[in-house]
Short mmCIF file of C-alpha atoms and ligand atoms in Angstrom, two decimals:
data_model
loop_
_atom_site.label_atom_id
_atom_site.label_comp_id
_atom_site.label_asym_id
_atom_site.label_seq_id
_atom_site.Cartn_x
_atom_site.Cartn_y
_atom_site.Cartn_z
CA UNK A 218 -11.80 28.78 14.44
CA UNK A 219 -9.15 29.85 16.53
CA UNK A 220 -9.04 29.72 20.25
CA UNK A 221 -12.54 28.03 20.31
CA UNK A 222 -12.55 24.21 21.07
CA UNK A 223 -15.47 22.14 19.34
CA UNK A 224 -17.26 18.80 19.56
CA UNK A 225 -18.86 17.76 16.23
CA UNK A 226 -21.66 15.15 16.68
CA UNK A 227 -22.63 13.07 13.40
CA UNK A 228 -25.88 11.33 13.43
CA UNK A 229 -25.91 8.34 11.55
CA UNK A 230 -28.42 6.02 13.36
CA UNK A 231 -31.56 5.20 11.70
CA UNK A 232 -32.63 3.07 8.68
CA UNK A 233 -32.39 4.08 5.08
CA UNK A 234 -35.39 1.79 3.95
CA UNK A 235 -36.48 4.10 0.97
CA UNK A 236 -32.71 3.04 -0.33
CA UNK A 237 -34.13 -0.27 -0.92
CA UNK A 238 -30.79 -1.85 0.09
CA UNK A 239 -29.33 -3.80 2.77
CA UNK A 240 -26.39 -1.62 3.19
CA UNK A 241 -27.02 0.96 5.87
CA UNK A 242 -27.83 4.24 4.09
CA UNK A 243 -24.74 6.17 5.26
CA UNK A 244 -22.48 3.42 3.93
CA UNK A 245 -23.43 3.92 0.35
CA UNK A 246 -20.80 5.65 -1.57
CA UNK A 247 -20.28 9.04 -3.59
CA UNK A 248 -17.10 9.33 -5.50
CA UNK A 249 -15.67 6.10 -4.00
CA UNK A 250 -16.18 7.14 -0.32
CA UNK A 251 -19.25 6.31 2.05
CA UNK A 252 -21.47 9.26 2.78
CA UNK A 253 -20.39 9.27 6.19
CA UNK A 254 -16.85 9.54 5.55
CA UNK A 255 -17.66 12.74 3.46
CA UNK A 256 -19.20 14.29 6.53
CA UNK A 257 -16.31 13.25 8.88
CA UNK A 258 -14.09 14.58 6.29
CA UNK A 259 -15.35 18.07 6.53
CA UNK A 260 -15.95 18.16 10.40
CA UNK A 261 -13.32 20.30 12.24
CA UNK A 262 -10.17 18.62 13.11
CA UNK A 263 -6.95 18.96 14.87
CA UNK A 264 -6.10 20.52 18.23
CA UNK A 265 -9.19 21.46 20.23
CA UNK A 266 -11.52 19.56 17.81
CA UNK A 267 -13.34 16.33 18.84
CA UNK A 268 -15.65 14.10 17.01
CA UNK A 269 -18.64 11.78 18.18
CA UNK A 270 -20.57 9.54 15.83
CA UNK A 271 -24.01 8.31 16.87
CA UNK A 272 -24.96 4.85 15.40
CA UNK A 273 -27.90 2.63 15.31
CA UNK A 274 -27.75 -0.61 17.60
CA UNK A 275 -27.13 -3.20 15.00
CA UNK A 276 -24.81 -1.19 12.78
CA UNK A 277 -21.15 -2.07 13.98
CA UNK A 278 -20.32 -1.70 10.34
CA UNK A 279 -21.22 2.00 10.51
CA UNK A 280 -19.17 2.56 13.73
CA UNK A 281 -16.24 0.72 12.11
CA UNK A 282 -16.46 3.19 9.15
CA UNK A 283 -16.61 6.04 11.06
CA UNK A 284 -13.13 5.20 12.91
CA UNK A 285 -11.72 4.09 9.63
CA UNK A 286 -12.53 7.43 8.13
CA UNK A 287 -11.47 9.46 11.25
CA UNK A 288 -9.37 7.72 13.92
CA UNK A 289 -9.92 10.54 16.34
CA UNK A 290 -13.80 9.72 16.20
CA UNK A 291 -15.55 8.21 19.14
CA UNK A 292 -18.86 6.17 18.78
CA UNK A 293 -21.97 5.95 20.64
CA UNK A 294 -24.90 3.89 20.27
CA UNK A 295 -28.51 5.33 20.04
CA UNK A 296 -30.76 2.26 21.44
CA UNK A 297 -34.23 3.31 20.32
CA UNK A 298 -35.09 5.81 17.34
CA UNK A 299 -36.72 8.64 19.31
CA UNK A 300 -35.61 11.47 16.96
CA UNK A 301 -32.72 13.89 16.37
CA UNK A 302 -32.54 15.35 19.80
CA UNK A 303 -32.76 12.05 21.37
CA UNK A 304 -29.83 10.90 19.13
CA UNK A 305 -27.67 13.82 20.02
CA UNK A 306 -27.99 12.91 23.78
CA UNK A 307 -26.68 9.53 22.81
CA UNK A 308 -23.27 11.28 23.10
CA UNK A 309 -23.93 12.77 26.53
CA UNK A 310 -20.55 11.97 27.77
CA UNK A 311 -18.87 13.74 24.73
CA UNK A 312 -20.87 16.71 25.27
CA UNK A 313 -20.12 16.63 29.05
CA UNK A 314 -16.36 16.85 28.19
CA UNK A 315 -17.38 20.65 27.77
CA UNK A 316 -16.00 22.11 24.24
CA UNK A 317 -16.69 25.64 23.53
CA UNK A 318 -18.88 24.89 20.47
CA UNK A 319 -20.90 21.76 19.76
CA UNK A 320 -21.66 21.16 16.04
CA UNK A 321 -24.40 18.67 14.94
CA UNK A 322 -24.45 17.26 11.41
CA UNK A 323 -26.39 14.32 9.63
CA UNK A 324 -24.36 11.43 8.23
CA UNK A 325 -26.61 11.65 5.00
CA UNK A 326 -25.29 14.95 3.80
CA UNK A 327 -22.05 14.23 1.85
CA UNK A 328 -21.68 17.17 -0.07
CA UNK A 329 -21.15 19.61 3.14
CA UNK A 330 -17.84 21.58 3.16
CA UNK A 331 -15.40 22.32 6.11
CA UNK A 332 -15.85 25.96 5.28
CA UNK A 333 -19.33 25.88 5.97
CA UNK A 334 -18.89 24.08 9.48
CA UNK A 335 -16.50 27.06 10.02
CA UNK A 336 -19.04 29.65 9.16
CA UNK A 337 -21.54 28.18 11.16
CA UNK A 338 -19.44 28.81 14.26
CA UNK A 339 -19.11 32.39 13.58
CA UNK A 340 -22.43 33.44 15.39
CA UNK A 341 -21.58 31.85 18.44
CA UNK A 342 -18.35 33.90 18.94
CA UNK A 343 -20.75 37.00 18.24
CA UNK A 344 -22.91 35.82 21.26
CA UNK A 345 -25.64 33.51 19.76
CA UNK A 346 -26.64 30.39 21.74
CA UNK A 347 -27.48 28.51 18.33
CA UNK A 348 -26.78 29.11 14.73
CA UNK A 349 -28.68 26.88 12.13
CA UNK A 350 -27.68 26.25 8.60
CA UNK A 351 -30.25 27.09 6.37
CA UNK A 352 -30.92 26.80 2.44
CA UNK A 353 -33.39 28.06 -0.22
CA UNK A 354 -35.11 24.63 -1.40
CA UNK A 355 -36.09 24.50 -5.07
CA UNK A 356 -38.77 22.14 -3.53
CA UNK A 357 -39.00 22.46 0.27
CA UNK A 358 -41.51 19.64 0.86
CA UNK A 359 -40.35 17.51 3.54
CA UNK A 360 -37.82 20.01 4.95
CA UNK A 361 -38.23 21.78 8.34
CA UNK A 362 -38.95 25.63 7.53
CA UNK A 363 -37.01 28.40 9.35
CA UNK A 364 -39.34 30.74 10.65
CA UNK A 365 -37.53 34.29 10.76
CA UNK A 366 -38.47 37.63 12.36
CA UNK A 367 -36.18 40.30 11.55
CA UNK A 368 -32.75 38.90 11.81
CA UNK A 369 -33.70 36.25 14.59
CA UNK A 370 -34.74 32.93 13.71
CA UNK A 371 -37.81 32.14 16.22
CA UNK A 372 -38.49 28.52 15.13
CA UNK A 373 -38.11 25.54 12.91
CA UNK A 374 -41.48 24.07 11.62
CA UNK A 375 -41.33 20.55 10.66
CA UNK A 376 -43.12 20.23 7.36
CA UNK A 377 -45.66 17.73 8.86
CA UNK A 378 -46.60 20.39 11.47
CA UNK A 379 -46.44 23.52 9.22
CA UNK A 380 -49.39 25.64 8.31
CA UNK A 381 -50.13 26.52 4.73
CA UNK A 382 -48.51 29.81 5.19
CA UNK A 383 -45.32 28.31 6.86
CA UNK A 384 -45.24 25.75 3.88
CA UNK A 385 -44.86 28.55 1.60
CA UNK A 386 -41.58 29.47 3.05
CA UNK A 387 -38.60 28.33 1.02
CA UNK A 388 -35.80 28.74 3.49
CA UNK A 389 -35.25 25.41 5.09
CA UNK A 390 -33.22 23.61 7.77
CA UNK A 391 -30.37 21.82 6.42
CA UNK A 392 -29.80 19.93 9.65
CA UNK A 393 -26.45 21.37 10.71
CA UNK A 394 -26.52 23.20 13.78
CA UNK A 395 -24.02 24.85 16.27
CA UNK A 396 -24.72 25.27 20.02
CA UNK A 397 -22.82 27.37 22.11
CA UNK A 398 -21.12 24.76 24.43
CA UNK A 399 -22.17 26.70 27.76
CA UNK A 400 -25.92 26.22 27.22
CA UNK A 401 -25.86 23.21 24.71
CA UNK A 402 -26.75 20.27 27.13
CA UNK A 403 -29.48 22.25 29.10
CA UNK A 404 -31.00 23.41 25.86
CA UNK A 405 -31.10 19.94 24.23
CA UNK A 406 -32.18 18.32 27.52
CA UNK A 407 -35.16 20.72 27.66
CA UNK A 408 -36.84 19.64 24.40
CA UNK A 409 -39.98 18.01 25.43
CA UNK A 410 -42.00 15.33 23.64
CA UNK A 411 -43.93 17.96 21.99
CA UNK A 412 -44.76 16.61 18.37
CA UNK A 413 -46.99 14.60 16.52
CA UNK A 414 -44.85 11.59 16.22
CA UNK A 415 -43.75 11.22 19.67
CA UNK A 416 -40.02 12.08 18.75
CA UNK A 417 -37.47 14.44 20.29
CA UNK A 418 -36.84 16.99 17.53
CA UNK A 419 -33.64 18.88 17.63
CA UNK A 420 -35.27 21.66 15.71
CA UNK A 421 -37.16 22.41 19.04
CA UNK A 422 -33.83 23.81 20.43
CA UNK A 423 -34.74 27.16 18.68
CA UNK A 424 -37.79 27.59 20.66
CA UNK A 425 -35.89 26.47 23.81
CA UNK A 426 -33.22 28.92 23.11
CA UNK A 427 -35.94 31.84 22.78
CA UNK A 428 -37.49 30.98 25.96
CA UNK A 429 -34.27 31.15 27.96
CA UNK A 430 -33.67 34.69 26.39
CA UNK A 431 -31.13 33.61 24.14
CA UNK A 432 -30.51 34.11 20.69
CA UNK A 433 -30.68 31.84 17.47
CA UNK A 434 -29.19 32.92 14.25
CA UNK A 435 -29.38 31.48 10.55
CA UNK A 436 -26.25 31.05 8.18
CA UNK A 437 -27.31 30.47 4.46
CA UNK A 438 -25.58 28.01 2.01
CA UNK A 439 -26.56 26.74 -1.46
CA UNK A 440 -29.03 23.71 -1.69
CA UNK A 441 -26.40 21.54 -3.52
CA UNK A 442 -24.14 21.49 -0.30
CA UNK A 443 -26.83 20.21 2.09
CA UNK A 444 -28.85 17.74 -0.16
CA UNK A 445 -29.67 14.71 2.18
CA UNK A 446 -29.82 11.37 0.69
CA UNK A 447 -32.67 9.22 1.09
CA UNK A 448 -33.16 7.50 -2.22
CA UNK A 449 -30.98 5.83 -4.92
CA UNK A 450 -32.09 8.71 -7.21
CA UNK A 451 -30.60 11.28 -4.56
CA UNK A 452 -27.48 9.25 -4.26
CA UNK A 453 -27.08 9.49 -7.98
CA UNK A 454 -27.80 13.33 -8.03
CA UNK A 455 -25.06 13.84 -5.28
CA UNK A 456 -22.71 11.86 -7.11
CA UNK A 457 -23.14 13.94 -10.25
CA UNK A 458 -22.56 17.27 -8.10
CA UNK A 459 -19.56 15.69 -6.58
CA UNK A 460 -18.03 14.64 -9.74
CA UNK A 461 -18.32 18.26 -11.23
CA UNK A 462 -16.72 19.35 -8.17
CA UNK A 463 -13.87 16.97 -8.37
CA UNK A 464 -13.33 17.53 -12.18
CA UNK A 465 -13.31 21.24 -11.64
CA UNK A 466 -10.78 20.81 -8.74
CA UNK A 467 -8.48 18.95 -10.95
CA UNK A 468 -8.66 21.27 -13.73
CA UNK A 469 -7.86 23.99 -11.45
CA UNK A 470 -4.85 22.12 -10.17
CA UNK A 471 -3.81 21.68 -13.90
CA UNK A 472 -4.62 18.46 -14.89
CA UNK A 473 -5.68 18.03 -18.69
CA UNK A 474 -9.26 16.29 -19.03
CA UNK A 475 -10.00 16.37 -22.71
CA UNK A 476 -13.62 15.51 -22.14
CA UNK A 477 -14.09 16.22 -18.50
CA UNK A 478 -17.84 15.26 -18.20
CA UNK A 479 -16.68 11.37 -19.25
CA UNK A 480 -14.16 11.02 -16.62
CA UNK A 481 -15.16 9.50 -13.04
CA UNK A 482 -12.95 10.45 -10.16
CA UNK A 483 -12.68 9.55 -6.74
CA UNK A 484 -12.80 12.02 -3.68
CA UNK A 485 -9.03 11.06 -2.67
CA UNK A 486 -7.55 11.02 -6.15
CA UNK A 487 -4.18 12.75 -6.01
CA UNK A 488 -2.67 14.33 -9.03
CA UNK A 489 0.99 15.55 -9.97
CA UNK A 490 1.79 18.16 -12.55
CA UNK A 491 1.01 17.86 -16.33
CA UNK A 492 -1.30 14.82 -15.61
CA UNK A 493 -3.21 14.05 -18.90
CA UNK A 494 -6.56 11.93 -18.61
CA UNK A 495 -8.21 11.01 -22.02
CA UNK A 496 -11.86 10.46 -22.30
CA UNK A 497 -14.07 7.86 -20.67
CA UNK A 498 -11.76 6.96 -17.78
CA UNK A 499 -12.94 5.52 -14.48
CA UNK A 500 -10.67 6.31 -11.28
CA UNK A 501 -11.72 4.56 -8.23
CA UNK A 502 -10.51 5.20 -4.78
CA UNK A 503 -6.75 5.14 -3.62
CA UNK A 504 -5.12 6.20 -6.61
CA UNK A 505 -2.24 8.52 -7.23
CA UNK A 506 -1.01 9.73 -10.54
CA UNK A 507 2.54 11.54 -10.51
CA UNK A 508 3.81 14.26 -12.95
CA UNK A 509 3.57 13.86 -16.70
CA UNK A 510 1.69 10.54 -16.47
CA UNK A 511 -1.07 9.84 -19.34
CA UNK A 512 -4.30 7.75 -18.65
CA UNK A 513 -5.60 6.95 -22.11
CA UNK A 514 -9.20 6.34 -23.04
CA UNK A 515 -11.34 3.85 -21.54
CA UNK A 516 -8.96 2.69 -18.70
CA UNK A 517 -10.19 1.70 -15.09
CA UNK A 518 -8.08 2.37 -12.21
CA UNK A 519 -8.39 1.35 -8.61
CA UNK A 520 -5.78 1.55 -5.69
CA UNK A 521 -2.93 2.23 -7.74
CA UNK A 522 0.26 4.21 -7.79
CA UNK A 523 1.05 5.60 -11.18
CA UNK A 524 4.52 6.89 -11.60
CA UNK A 525 5.92 9.84 -13.22
CA UNK A 526 5.76 10.04 -16.96
CA UNK A 527 4.22 6.58 -17.05
CA UNK A 528 1.65 5.64 -19.91
CA UNK A 529 -1.62 3.63 -18.97
CA UNK A 530 -4.10 2.24 -21.63
CA UNK A 531 -6.16 2.65 -23.58
CA UNK A 532 -8.36 0.14 -22.25
CA UNK A 533 -6.08 -0.79 -19.17
CA UNK A 534 -7.58 -2.14 -16.00
CA UNK A 535 -5.20 -1.53 -13.03
CA UNK A 536 -6.67 -3.39 -9.84
CA UNK A 537 -5.64 -2.77 -6.33
CA UNK A 538 -2.13 -2.88 -5.33
CA UNK A 539 -0.57 -1.81 -8.46
CA UNK A 540 2.28 0.36 -8.60
CA UNK A 541 3.74 1.59 -11.97
CA UNK A 542 7.26 2.95 -12.02
CA UNK A 543 8.52 6.01 -13.59
CA UNK A 544 8.35 5.90 -17.49
CA UNK A 545 6.51 2.48 -17.45
CA UNK A 546 3.95 1.46 -20.15
CA UNK A 547 1.03 -0.37 -19.75
CA UNK A 548 -0.88 -0.92 -22.85
CA UNK A 549 -4.38 -1.98 -24.30
CA UNK A 550 -6.27 -4.89 -22.63
CA UNK A 551 -3.78 -5.21 -20.03
CA UNK A 552 -5.03 -6.25 -16.17
CA UNK A 553 -2.82 -5.87 -13.35
CA UNK A 554 -3.31 -6.56 -9.61
CA UNK A 555 -0.91 -6.76 -6.55
CA UNK A 556 1.52 -5.68 -9.23
CA UNK A 557 4.74 -3.59 -8.76
CA UNK A 558 6.16 -2.70 -12.11
CA UNK A 559 9.64 -0.87 -11.86
CA UNK A 560 10.74 2.03 -13.94
CA UNK A 561 10.55 1.50 -17.63
CA UNK A 562 8.74 -1.70 -17.54
CA UNK A 563 6.84 -2.45 -20.77
CA UNK A 564 3.54 -4.63 -20.83
CA UNK A 565 1.88 -3.35 -23.80
CA UNK A 566 -0.63 -5.71 -24.85
CA UNK A 567 -3.23 -8.22 -23.88
CA UNK A 568 -1.56 -9.45 -20.70
CA UNK A 569 -2.63 -10.32 -17.14
CA UNK A 570 0.06 -9.62 -14.16
CA UNK A 571 -1.23 -10.45 -10.80
CA UNK A 572 0.78 -11.07 -7.73
CA UNK A 573 4.10 -10.01 -9.41
CA UNK A 574 7.02 -8.05 -9.08
CA UNK A 575 8.57 -6.75 -12.50
CA UNK A 576 12.18 -5.34 -12.32
CA UNK A 577 13.11 -2.28 -14.20
CA UNK A 578 13.18 -2.45 -17.99
CA UNK A 579 11.84 -5.76 -18.41
CA UNK A 580 9.76 -6.17 -21.50
CA UNK A 581 6.45 -8.52 -21.21
CA UNK A 582 5.25 -9.68 -24.55
CA UNK A 583 1.62 -9.77 -25.97
CA UNK A 584 -0.42 -12.38 -24.32
CA UNK A 585 1.72 -13.26 -21.39
CA UNK A 586 -0.37 -14.64 -18.40
CA UNK A 587 0.97 -14.87 -14.78
CA UNK A 588 -1.00 -18.02 -13.46
CA UNK A 589 -1.10 -17.03 -10.04
CA UNK A 590 -4.21 -19.00 -8.80
CA UNK A 591 -4.38 -22.81 -8.37
CA UNK A 592 -7.92 -22.71 -7.43
CA UNK A 593 -7.02 -22.47 -3.55
CA UNK A 594 -4.15 -20.04 -3.02
CA UNK A 595 -2.45 -17.04 -4.85
CA UNK A 596 1.09 -17.42 -5.65
CA UNK A 597 3.96 -14.91 -6.61
CA UNK A 598 5.82 -14.21 -9.91
CA UNK A 599 9.13 -12.55 -9.76
CA UNK A 600 10.65 -11.13 -12.95
CA UNK A 601 14.08 -9.59 -12.93
CA UNK A 602 15.23 -6.49 -14.30
CA UNK A 603 15.90 -6.34 -17.99
CA UNK A 604 14.14 -9.86 -18.55
CA UNK A 605 12.31 -10.36 -21.89
CA UNK A 606 9.22 -12.66 -21.74
CA UNK A 607 8.14 -13.72 -25.33
CA UNK A 608 4.55 -13.24 -26.43
CA UNK A 609 2.04 -15.76 -25.34
CA UNK A 610 3.80 -17.11 -22.28
CA UNK A 611 2.29 -18.54 -19.14
CA UNK A 612 4.22 -17.94 -16.15
CA UNK A 613 3.05 -20.71 -13.67
CA UNK A 614 3.53 -19.23 -10.19
CA UNK A 615 5.28 -19.59 -7.75
CA UNK A 616 8.18 -18.83 -10.10
CA UNK A 617 11.04 -16.58 -10.66
CA UNK A 618 12.40 -15.25 -13.90
CA UNK A 619 16.01 -14.01 -13.68
CA UNK A 620 17.32 -10.82 -14.47
CA UNK A 621 18.02 -10.48 -18.26
CA UNK A 622 16.72 -13.91 -19.07
CA UNK A 623 14.85 -14.49 -22.25
CA UNK A 624 11.60 -16.62 -22.40
CA UNK A 625 10.86 -17.80 -25.83
CA UNK A 626 7.26 -17.06 -27.17
CA UNK A 627 4.46 -19.55 -26.34
CA UNK A 628 6.26 -21.13 -23.39
CA UNK A 629 4.54 -22.46 -20.32
CA UNK A 630 7.27 -21.73 -17.41
CA UNK A 631 6.92 -23.84 -14.30
CA UNK A 632 10.30 -23.87 -12.96
CA UNK A 633 12.57 -20.90 -12.05
CA UNK A 634 14.93 -19.37 -14.95
CA UNK A 635 18.59 -18.28 -13.95
CA UNK A 636 19.75 -14.75 -14.59
CA UNK A 637 20.56 -14.20 -18.31
CA UNK A 638 19.36 -17.62 -19.34
CA UNK A 639 16.84 -18.67 -22.34
CA UNK A 640 14.04 -20.87 -21.30
CA UNK A 641 11.79 -22.15 -24.21
CA UNK A 642 9.25 -24.76 -23.86
CA UNK A 643 7.58 -25.71 -27.22
CA UNK A 644 6.98 -28.66 -29.07
CA UNK A 645 9.37 -29.22 -32.03
CA UNK A 646 8.29 -27.52 -35.26
CA UNK A 647 7.88 -29.72 -38.20
CA UNK A 648 8.30 -28.32 -41.92
CA UNK A 649 7.46 -30.50 -44.88
CA UNK A 650 8.91 -29.03 -48.23
CA UNK A 651 6.35 -28.91 -50.98
CA UNK A 652 3.62 -30.31 -48.86
CA UNK A 653 1.26 -27.39 -49.75
CA UNK A 654 1.47 -27.72 -53.44
CA UNK A 655 1.00 -31.41 -53.16
CA UNK A 656 -2.00 -30.90 -50.92
CA UNK A 657 -3.62 -28.39 -53.63
CA UNK A 658 -3.20 -30.79 -56.40
CA UNK A 659 -5.01 -33.53 -54.74
CA UNK A 660 -8.09 -31.33 -53.84
CA UNK A 661 -8.34 -29.74 -57.43
CA UNK A 662 -8.30 -33.26 -58.77
CA UNK A 663 -11.09 -34.53 -56.40
CA UNK A 664 -12.95 -31.39 -57.39
CA UNK A 665 -13.02 -32.11 -61.01
CA UNK A 666 -14.23 -35.57 -60.63
C1 UD1 B 701 -34.34 16.62 9.51
C2 UD1 B 701 -34.94 17.85 10.08
C3 UD1 B 701 -35.44 18.85 9.21
C4 UD1 B 701 -34.36 19.18 8.05
C5 UD1 B 701 -33.99 17.98 7.32
C6 UD1 B 701 -32.93 18.11 6.46
C7 UD1 B 701 -35.60 17.27 12.38
C8 UD1 B 701 -36.45 16.85 13.62
N1 UD1 B 701 -35.62 17.37 11.19
O1 UD1 B 701 -35.65 15.94 8.95
O2 UD1 B 701 -35.84 20.03 9.87
O3 UD1 B 701 -34.90 20.03 7.06
O4 UD1 B 701 -33.57 16.91 8.45
O5 UD1 B 701 -32.43 16.97 5.72
O6 UD1 B 701 -34.23 17.32 12.72
N2 UD1 B 701 -31.43 10.22 13.20
C9 UD1 B 701 -30.78 9.63 14.23
N3 UD1 B 701 -31.73 9.09 15.38
C10 UD1 B 701 -33.00 9.38 15.12
C11 UD1 B 701 -33.65 10.13 14.34
C12 UD1 B 701 -32.80 10.42 13.07
O7 UD1 B 701 -29.49 9.27 14.29
O8 UD1 B 701 -33.71 9.08 16.14
C13 UD1 B 701 -30.54 10.61 12.12
C14 UD1 B 701 -30.88 10.05 10.65
O9 UD1 B 701 -29.90 9.07 10.50
C15 UD1 B 701 -30.52 11.27 9.87
C16 UD1 B 701 -30.64 12.53 10.59
O10 UD1 B 701 -30.61 12.10 12.11
O11 UD1 B 701 -28.82 11.25 9.56
C17 UD1 B 701 -31.91 13.16 10.13
O12 UD1 B 701 -33.02 12.28 10.37
P1 UD1 B 701 -34.18 12.12 9.29
O13 UD1 B 701 -35.16 11.26 9.78
O14 UD1 B 701 -33.48 11.99 8.01
O15 UD1 B 701 -34.70 13.62 9.41
P2 UD1 B 701 -35.44 14.44 8.50
O16 UD1 B 701 -36.99 14.01 8.29
O17 UD1 B 701 -34.89 14.53 7.09
MG1 MG B 702 -33.29 13.18 6.13
#
């Protein structure tokens, strides 16, 4: 929002016991990214925007994830779990720095968008002291209800404290709020210990604002955007919504998805022009796919850069650190890891390429294995440009195959091969003329006896 500075506080303290997981709730993933990272990605950024994340006392991993996802985030610890208002005050030092707008969001609502954060700030500019994000819940059970009179928000009633009439209201608190920075600290500090659970509820800010003669507003959004995750079933539901969004965005950007509902994307997948993805492809985090590339059916790709006009699969597995050059081809049942394949490389069938650099135009035959691991360490294989590795070869790393060299099929290569040389490692071939006829004659005679 032009001209107004903002501080966003994301609350990520508290346990996710209903997830039945040893992982903190907000570190669970949707589309290859933590719930927390999704929220942080949507929070305002850039000049005049600052970000604070409140974490629990034993959750260094959550603090680390916050800083990984947004290097401009500062983290604060809420030592006791005394409610959402108490959690916001853990970031008191950040609030005291004095932004025009104070936004509060929860770390467990990964579907929230940047546009919604901006929409919520508008009523503040129009003079409200507080704006609350609301939604119409299909099943409002458990949510705080927004009590509205005329156009004014008068209170938020938590489900546990609501009367039967209030429970009939379907307009619910999404948990995202925007405070006018001038009065934010005063309002939040005035929230008393007024509820049944002995917690300080941020939702009570509405009544405090009203008692000060100030205004509170509601901005509505769709339920899908503000689904909070408390269970694995809700996590799966959020994943489904996110996948639909990502597929639609890819289609919109011109990616050909033949059976979109079968393709699994990551939030950070980047596509060039004229990319085609066939059915049943899984794309994990950190993948870029350049112009005119094709990912054939049943391929699995994670942390890989796929170059222009490259062809992957069907049934290929590209693991982290794979880079596929322009026009290169990776065929069926090929696995790559930490592998740089320069332009035009062909690895078409049944092969493992790990910790390897392959120069432009090299051809790797069916069943080639880079033996990169000795049980203790990983070692590197280098294959020069234009080399030809015959089928069923084992390249025992560390090893270097020279540019333009030939490796005879079935070789086990344990020493470096010079440029343009032939290396073949194989038992001598024995042929015995007429042997098969003699063998059959003997066997037929034995059978007749
Ligand atoms: C909260 C809202 C409710 C709203 C619902 C939307 C309050 C009091 N209630 O209820 O009106 O409809 O979200 O999903 O705000 N947290 C802390 N420290 C605490 C307590 C909570 O950091 O001491 C964090 C949690 O990690 C979570 C968020 O605040 O990210 C919300 O807490 P949660 O317990 O999930 O509140 P709800 O009961 O869902
Ligand atoms: Mg919740």
